[in-house]
Short mmCIF file of C-alpha atoms and ligand atoms in Angstrom, two decimals:
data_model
loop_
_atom_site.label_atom_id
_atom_site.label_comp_id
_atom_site.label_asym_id
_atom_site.label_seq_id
_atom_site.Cartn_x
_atom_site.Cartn_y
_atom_site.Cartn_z
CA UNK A 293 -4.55 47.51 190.40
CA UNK A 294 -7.76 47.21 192.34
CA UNK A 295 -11.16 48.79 190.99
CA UNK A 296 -11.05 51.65 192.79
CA UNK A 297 -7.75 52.76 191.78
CA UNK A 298 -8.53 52.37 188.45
CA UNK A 299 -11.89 54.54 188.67
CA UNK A 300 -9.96 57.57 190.21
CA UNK A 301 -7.19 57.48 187.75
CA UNK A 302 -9.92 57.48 185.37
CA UNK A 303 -11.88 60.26 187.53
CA UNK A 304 -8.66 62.33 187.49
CA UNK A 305 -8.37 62.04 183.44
CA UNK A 306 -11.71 63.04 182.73
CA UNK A 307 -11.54 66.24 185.27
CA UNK A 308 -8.12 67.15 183.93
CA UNK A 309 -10.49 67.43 180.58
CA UNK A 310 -12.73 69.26 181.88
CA UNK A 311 -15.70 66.44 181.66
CA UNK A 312 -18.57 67.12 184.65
CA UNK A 313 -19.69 64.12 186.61
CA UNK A 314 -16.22 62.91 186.33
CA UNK A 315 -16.44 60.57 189.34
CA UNK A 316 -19.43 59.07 188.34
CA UNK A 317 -18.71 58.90 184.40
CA UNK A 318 -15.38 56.38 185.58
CA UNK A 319 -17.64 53.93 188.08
CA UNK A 320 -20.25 54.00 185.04
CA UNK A 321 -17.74 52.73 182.25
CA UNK A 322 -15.78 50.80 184.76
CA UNK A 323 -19.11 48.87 185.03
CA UNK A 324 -19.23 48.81 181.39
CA UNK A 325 -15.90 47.65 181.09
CA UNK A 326 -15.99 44.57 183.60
CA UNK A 327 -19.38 43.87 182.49
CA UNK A 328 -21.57 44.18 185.85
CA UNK A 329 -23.48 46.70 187.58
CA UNK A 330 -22.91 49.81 188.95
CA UNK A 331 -24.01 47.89 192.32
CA UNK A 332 -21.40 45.10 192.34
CA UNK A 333 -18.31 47.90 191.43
CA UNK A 334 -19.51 49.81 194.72
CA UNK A 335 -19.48 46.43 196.76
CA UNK A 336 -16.53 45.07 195.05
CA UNK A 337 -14.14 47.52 194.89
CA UNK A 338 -11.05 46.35 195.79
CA UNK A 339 -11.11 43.47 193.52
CA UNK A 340 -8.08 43.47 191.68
CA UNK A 341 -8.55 44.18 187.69
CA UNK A 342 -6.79 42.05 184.78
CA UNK A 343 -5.20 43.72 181.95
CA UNK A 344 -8.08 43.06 179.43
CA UNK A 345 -10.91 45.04 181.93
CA UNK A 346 -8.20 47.70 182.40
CA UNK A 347 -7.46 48.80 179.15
CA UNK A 348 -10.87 48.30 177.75
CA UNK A 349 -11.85 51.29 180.65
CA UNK A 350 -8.79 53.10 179.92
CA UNK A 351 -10.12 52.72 175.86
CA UNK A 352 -13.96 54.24 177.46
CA UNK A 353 -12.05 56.93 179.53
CA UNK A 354 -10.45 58.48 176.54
CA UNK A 355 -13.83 58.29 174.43
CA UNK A 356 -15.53 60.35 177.16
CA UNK A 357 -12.42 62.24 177.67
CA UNK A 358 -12.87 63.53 173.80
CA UNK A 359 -16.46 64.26 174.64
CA UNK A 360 -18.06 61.45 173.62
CA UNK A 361 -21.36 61.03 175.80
CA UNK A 362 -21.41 58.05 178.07
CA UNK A 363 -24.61 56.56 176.86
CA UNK A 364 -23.54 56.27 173.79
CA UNK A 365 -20.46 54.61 175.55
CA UNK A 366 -22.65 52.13 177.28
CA UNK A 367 -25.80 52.29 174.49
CA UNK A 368 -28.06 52.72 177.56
CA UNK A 369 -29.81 55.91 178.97
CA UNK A 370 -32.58 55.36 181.53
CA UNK A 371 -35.68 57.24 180.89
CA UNK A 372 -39.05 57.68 182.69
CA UNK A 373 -38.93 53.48 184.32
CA UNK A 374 -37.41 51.82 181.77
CA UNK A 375 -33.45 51.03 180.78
CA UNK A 376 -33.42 51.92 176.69
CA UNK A 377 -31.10 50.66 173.96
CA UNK A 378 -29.42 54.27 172.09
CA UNK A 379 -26.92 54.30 168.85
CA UNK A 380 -25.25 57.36 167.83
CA UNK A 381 -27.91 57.56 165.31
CA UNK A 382 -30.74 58.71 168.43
CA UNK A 383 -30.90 61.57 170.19
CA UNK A 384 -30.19 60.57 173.71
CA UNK A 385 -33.27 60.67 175.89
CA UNK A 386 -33.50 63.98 178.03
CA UNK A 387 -35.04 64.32 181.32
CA UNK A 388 -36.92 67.14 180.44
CA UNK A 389 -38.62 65.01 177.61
CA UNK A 390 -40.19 63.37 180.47
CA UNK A 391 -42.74 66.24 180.38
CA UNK A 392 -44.06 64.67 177.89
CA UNK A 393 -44.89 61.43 179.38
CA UNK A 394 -46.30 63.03 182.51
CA UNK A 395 -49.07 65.49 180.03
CA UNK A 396 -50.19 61.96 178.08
CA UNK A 397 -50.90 59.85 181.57
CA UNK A 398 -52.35 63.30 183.12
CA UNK A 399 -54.76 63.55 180.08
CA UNK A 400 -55.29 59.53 179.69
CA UNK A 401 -56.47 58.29 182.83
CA UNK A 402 -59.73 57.23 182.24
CA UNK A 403 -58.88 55.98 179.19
CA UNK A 404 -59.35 52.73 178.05
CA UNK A 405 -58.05 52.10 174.71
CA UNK A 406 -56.22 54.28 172.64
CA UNK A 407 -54.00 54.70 168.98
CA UNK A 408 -51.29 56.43 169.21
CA UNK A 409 -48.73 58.38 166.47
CA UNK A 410 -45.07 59.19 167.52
CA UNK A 411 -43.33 61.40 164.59
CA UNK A 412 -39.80 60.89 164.83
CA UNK A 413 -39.96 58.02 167.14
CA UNK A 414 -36.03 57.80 167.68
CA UNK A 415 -34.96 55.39 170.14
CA UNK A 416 -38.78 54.99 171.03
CA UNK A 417 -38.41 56.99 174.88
CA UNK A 418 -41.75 58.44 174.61
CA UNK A 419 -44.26 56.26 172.77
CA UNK A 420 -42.56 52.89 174.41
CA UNK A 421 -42.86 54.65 177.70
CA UNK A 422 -46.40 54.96 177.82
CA UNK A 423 -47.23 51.84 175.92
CA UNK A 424 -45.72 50.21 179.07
CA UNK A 425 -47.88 52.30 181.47
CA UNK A 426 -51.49 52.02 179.28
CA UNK A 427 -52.27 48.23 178.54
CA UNK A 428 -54.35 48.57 176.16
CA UNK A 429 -52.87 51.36 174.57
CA UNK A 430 -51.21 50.64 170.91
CA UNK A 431 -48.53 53.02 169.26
CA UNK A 432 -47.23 53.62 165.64
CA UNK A 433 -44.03 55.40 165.25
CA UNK A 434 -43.00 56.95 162.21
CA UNK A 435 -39.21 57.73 161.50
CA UNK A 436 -36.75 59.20 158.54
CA UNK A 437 -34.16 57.08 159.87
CA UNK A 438 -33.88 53.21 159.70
CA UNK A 439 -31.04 52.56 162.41
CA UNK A 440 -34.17 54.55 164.60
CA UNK A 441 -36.64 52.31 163.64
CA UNK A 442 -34.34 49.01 164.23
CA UNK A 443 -33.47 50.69 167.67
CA UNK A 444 -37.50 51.21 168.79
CA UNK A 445 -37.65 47.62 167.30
CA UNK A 446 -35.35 46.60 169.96
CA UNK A 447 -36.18 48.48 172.90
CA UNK A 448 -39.73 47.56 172.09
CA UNK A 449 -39.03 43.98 172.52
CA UNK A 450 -37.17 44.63 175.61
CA UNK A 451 -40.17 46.26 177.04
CA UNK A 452 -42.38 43.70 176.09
CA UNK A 453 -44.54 45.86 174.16
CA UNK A 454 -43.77 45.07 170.60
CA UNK A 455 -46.85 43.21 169.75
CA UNK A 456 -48.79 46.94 170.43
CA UNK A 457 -46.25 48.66 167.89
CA UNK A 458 -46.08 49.21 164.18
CA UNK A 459 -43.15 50.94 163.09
CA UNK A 460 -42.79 52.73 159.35
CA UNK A 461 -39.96 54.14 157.92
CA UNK A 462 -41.34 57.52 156.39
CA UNK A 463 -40.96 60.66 155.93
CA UNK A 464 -43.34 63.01 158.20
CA UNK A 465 -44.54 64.53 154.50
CA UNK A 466 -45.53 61.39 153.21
CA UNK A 467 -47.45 59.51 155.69
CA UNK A 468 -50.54 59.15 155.23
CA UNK A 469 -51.84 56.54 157.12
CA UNK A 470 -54.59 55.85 160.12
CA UNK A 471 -56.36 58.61 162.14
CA UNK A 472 -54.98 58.59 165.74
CA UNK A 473 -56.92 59.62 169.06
CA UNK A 474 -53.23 61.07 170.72
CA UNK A 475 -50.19 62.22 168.30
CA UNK A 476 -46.80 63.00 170.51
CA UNK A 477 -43.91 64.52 168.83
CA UNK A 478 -40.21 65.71 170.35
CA UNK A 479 -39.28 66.94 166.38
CA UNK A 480 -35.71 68.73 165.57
CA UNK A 481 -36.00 71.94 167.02
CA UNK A 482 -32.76 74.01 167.15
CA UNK A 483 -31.97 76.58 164.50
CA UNK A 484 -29.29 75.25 162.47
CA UNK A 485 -26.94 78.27 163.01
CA UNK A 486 -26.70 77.49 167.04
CA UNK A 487 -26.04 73.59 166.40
CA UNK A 488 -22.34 74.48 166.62
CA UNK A 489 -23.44 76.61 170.25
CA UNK A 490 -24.70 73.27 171.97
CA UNK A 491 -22.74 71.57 174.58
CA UNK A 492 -19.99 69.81 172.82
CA UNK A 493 -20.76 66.39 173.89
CA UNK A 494 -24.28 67.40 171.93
CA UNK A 495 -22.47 68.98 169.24
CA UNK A 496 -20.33 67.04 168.05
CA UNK A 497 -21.49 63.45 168.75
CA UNK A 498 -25.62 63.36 168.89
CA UNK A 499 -27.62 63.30 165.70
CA UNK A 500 -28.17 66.36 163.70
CA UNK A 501 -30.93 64.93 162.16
CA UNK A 502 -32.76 65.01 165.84
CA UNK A 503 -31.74 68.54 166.27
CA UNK A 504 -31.62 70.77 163.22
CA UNK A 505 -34.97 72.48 163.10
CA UNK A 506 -33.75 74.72 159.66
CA UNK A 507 -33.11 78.29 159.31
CA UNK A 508 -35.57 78.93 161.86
CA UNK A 509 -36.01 76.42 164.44
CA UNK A 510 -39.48 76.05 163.14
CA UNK A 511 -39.11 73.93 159.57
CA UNK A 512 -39.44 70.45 161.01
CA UNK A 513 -42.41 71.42 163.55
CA UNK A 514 -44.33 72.76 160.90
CA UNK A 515 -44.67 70.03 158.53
CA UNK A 516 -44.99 67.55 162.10
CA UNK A 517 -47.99 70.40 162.91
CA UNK A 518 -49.56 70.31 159.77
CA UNK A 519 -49.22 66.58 159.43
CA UNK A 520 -51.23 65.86 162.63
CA UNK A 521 -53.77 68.03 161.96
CA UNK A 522 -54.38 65.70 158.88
CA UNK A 523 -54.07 62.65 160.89
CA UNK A 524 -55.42 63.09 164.35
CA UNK A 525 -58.97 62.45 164.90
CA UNK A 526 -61.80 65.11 165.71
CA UNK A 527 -61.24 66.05 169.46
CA UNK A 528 -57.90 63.88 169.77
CA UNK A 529 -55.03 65.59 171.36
CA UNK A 530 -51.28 66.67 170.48
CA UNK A 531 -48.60 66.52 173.14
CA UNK A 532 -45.65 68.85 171.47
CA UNK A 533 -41.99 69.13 172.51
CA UNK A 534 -40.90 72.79 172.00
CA UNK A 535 -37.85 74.87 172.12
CA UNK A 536 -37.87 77.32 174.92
CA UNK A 537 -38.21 80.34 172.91
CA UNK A 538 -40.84 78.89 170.24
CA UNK A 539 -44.44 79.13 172.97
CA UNK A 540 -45.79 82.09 170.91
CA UNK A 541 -44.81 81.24 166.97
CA UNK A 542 -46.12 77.16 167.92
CA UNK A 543 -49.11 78.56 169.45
CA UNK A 544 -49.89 80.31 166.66
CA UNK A 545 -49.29 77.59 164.22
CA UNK A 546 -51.33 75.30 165.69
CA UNK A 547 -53.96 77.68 165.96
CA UNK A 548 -53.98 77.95 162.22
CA UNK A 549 -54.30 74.20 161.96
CA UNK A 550 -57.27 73.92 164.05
CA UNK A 551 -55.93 73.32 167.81
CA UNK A 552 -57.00 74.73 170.69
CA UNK A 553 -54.35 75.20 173.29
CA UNK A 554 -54.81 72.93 176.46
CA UNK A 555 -51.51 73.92 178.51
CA UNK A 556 -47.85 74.94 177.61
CA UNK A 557 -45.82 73.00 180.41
CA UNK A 558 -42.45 73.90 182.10
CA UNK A 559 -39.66 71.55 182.15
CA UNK A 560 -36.84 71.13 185.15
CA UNK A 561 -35.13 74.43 184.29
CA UNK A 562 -38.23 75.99 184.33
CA UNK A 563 -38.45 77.10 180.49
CA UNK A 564 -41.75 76.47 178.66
CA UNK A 565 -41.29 73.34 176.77
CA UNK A 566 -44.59 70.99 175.97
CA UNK A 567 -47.42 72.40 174.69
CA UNK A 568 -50.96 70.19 175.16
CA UNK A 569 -53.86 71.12 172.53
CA UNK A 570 -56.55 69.42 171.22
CA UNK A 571 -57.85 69.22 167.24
CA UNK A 572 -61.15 71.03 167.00
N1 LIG W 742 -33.71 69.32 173.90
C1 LIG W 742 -32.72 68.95 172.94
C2 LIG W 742 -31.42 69.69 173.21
O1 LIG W 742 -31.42 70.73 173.79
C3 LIG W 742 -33.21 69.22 171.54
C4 LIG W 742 -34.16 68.18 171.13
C5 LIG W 742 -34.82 68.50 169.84
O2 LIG W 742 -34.36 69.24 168.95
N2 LIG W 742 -35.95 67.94 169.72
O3 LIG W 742 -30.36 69.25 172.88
#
């Protein structure tokens, strides 16, 4: 069977399970099962496939066809310029989390140097990101999970921007250490009772850790809240990822610890999700 075959039978599975993107899902783990590019399938596809390739992409086609998200198929999602490393253990990077990216370069032009505090650092999306774009910018990342930190550790290297990083595994309660110019934070956000509501491929295969915010959405962003107000220096700023529902209780959080609100940005779908204030 040539390539090409072998992607639409695997198209055809994933539609008849009612997976979106099916077309593009097969060429993706077709690449991931020959080991090359999406580039060299599109130029190469009527290359015959041996038995090995083929089964390992049938093997990927029935993951995805189960629900199982292809970048945690592949362990790659690209986000903002750069390719990153993902486990099951991160949250996949989001497009809309890009927001976040876009406030911090907005609000750090003229700067020249800068420390930086991720909470909940994941896979390392955001703070990596901008390290990359700000030379002589440096980052620490804080996380509750280890396979996180080892994952940051990794795409870090890849990005050539370890040597700017200092990773901790903590709790965002406990640390206690450094005063930072910029804190960024994409903190669990989703009220436990709708985890089971999310997209299954969310559901059921990314971290709950990354997502459950407690009882009210809210439990996780006010200890990350409270925790850079301690932390941040006089005047520094605080790029937050929000749920789109949580502008007005945030707001008023954060105006209890002491921040004055900058902007509360809209993401693709046009819901209000980062909110830029600055510690007064
Ligand atoms: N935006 C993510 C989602 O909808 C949630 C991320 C988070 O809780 N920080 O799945």
């Amino acid at each position: 069977m040539n390539i090409n075959s072998a992607i639409i039978q695997g198209e055809k599975v994933l539609k008849d399970n009612f997976i979106d993107n099916a077309h593009l899902d097969s060429e993706i783990l077709m690449a991931k099962a020959i080991d090359k590019d999406r580039k060299y399938i599109l130029l190469n596809s009527n290359r015959n496939i041996n038995t090995k390739d083929l089964n390992s992409f049938q093997k990927l086609i029935k993951k995805r066809s189960l629900g199982k998200p292809v970048a945690y198929l592949t362990n790659k999602k690209f986000f903002w310029n750069s390719e990153f490393i993902v486990s099951k253990e991160t949250l996949i990077p989001r497009p809309d989390t890009e927001l976040v990216i876009e406030q911090v370069l907005k609000l750090t032009t003229h700067k020249k140097k800068l420390n930086i505090l991720e909470i909940g650092i994941g896979s390392g999306c955001i703070l990596l990101s901008i390290l990359r774009e700000r030379k002589n910018f440096y980052g620490t990342g804080i996380d509750i999970s280890k396979s996180c930190l080892n994952i940051s550790k990794l795409n870090a290297i890849k990005l050539k921007v370890s040597s700017k990083l200092k990773l901790y595994k903590s709790n965002v309660d406990k640390f206690t250490l450094g005063k930072y110019d910029l804190i960024i934070s994409n903190p669990p956000y989703i009220k436990n009772y709708k985890l089971k509501y999310l997209e299954k491929d969310v559901a059921e295969f990314e971290p709950k850790l990354a997502l459950d915010g407690g009882i009210d959405g809210l439990s996780e962003i006010r200890k990350v809240v409270k925790k850079s107000s301690e932390l941040i220096k006089k005047s520094g700023k605080f790029v937050l990822e929000i749920g789109f529902d949580q502008k007005n209780k945030v707001t008023n959080l954060l105006k209890e610890e002491g921040f004055y609100i900058n902007s509360i940005n809209k993401d693709l779908a046009n819901k209000d999700r980062c909110i830029v204030c600055t510690k007064i």
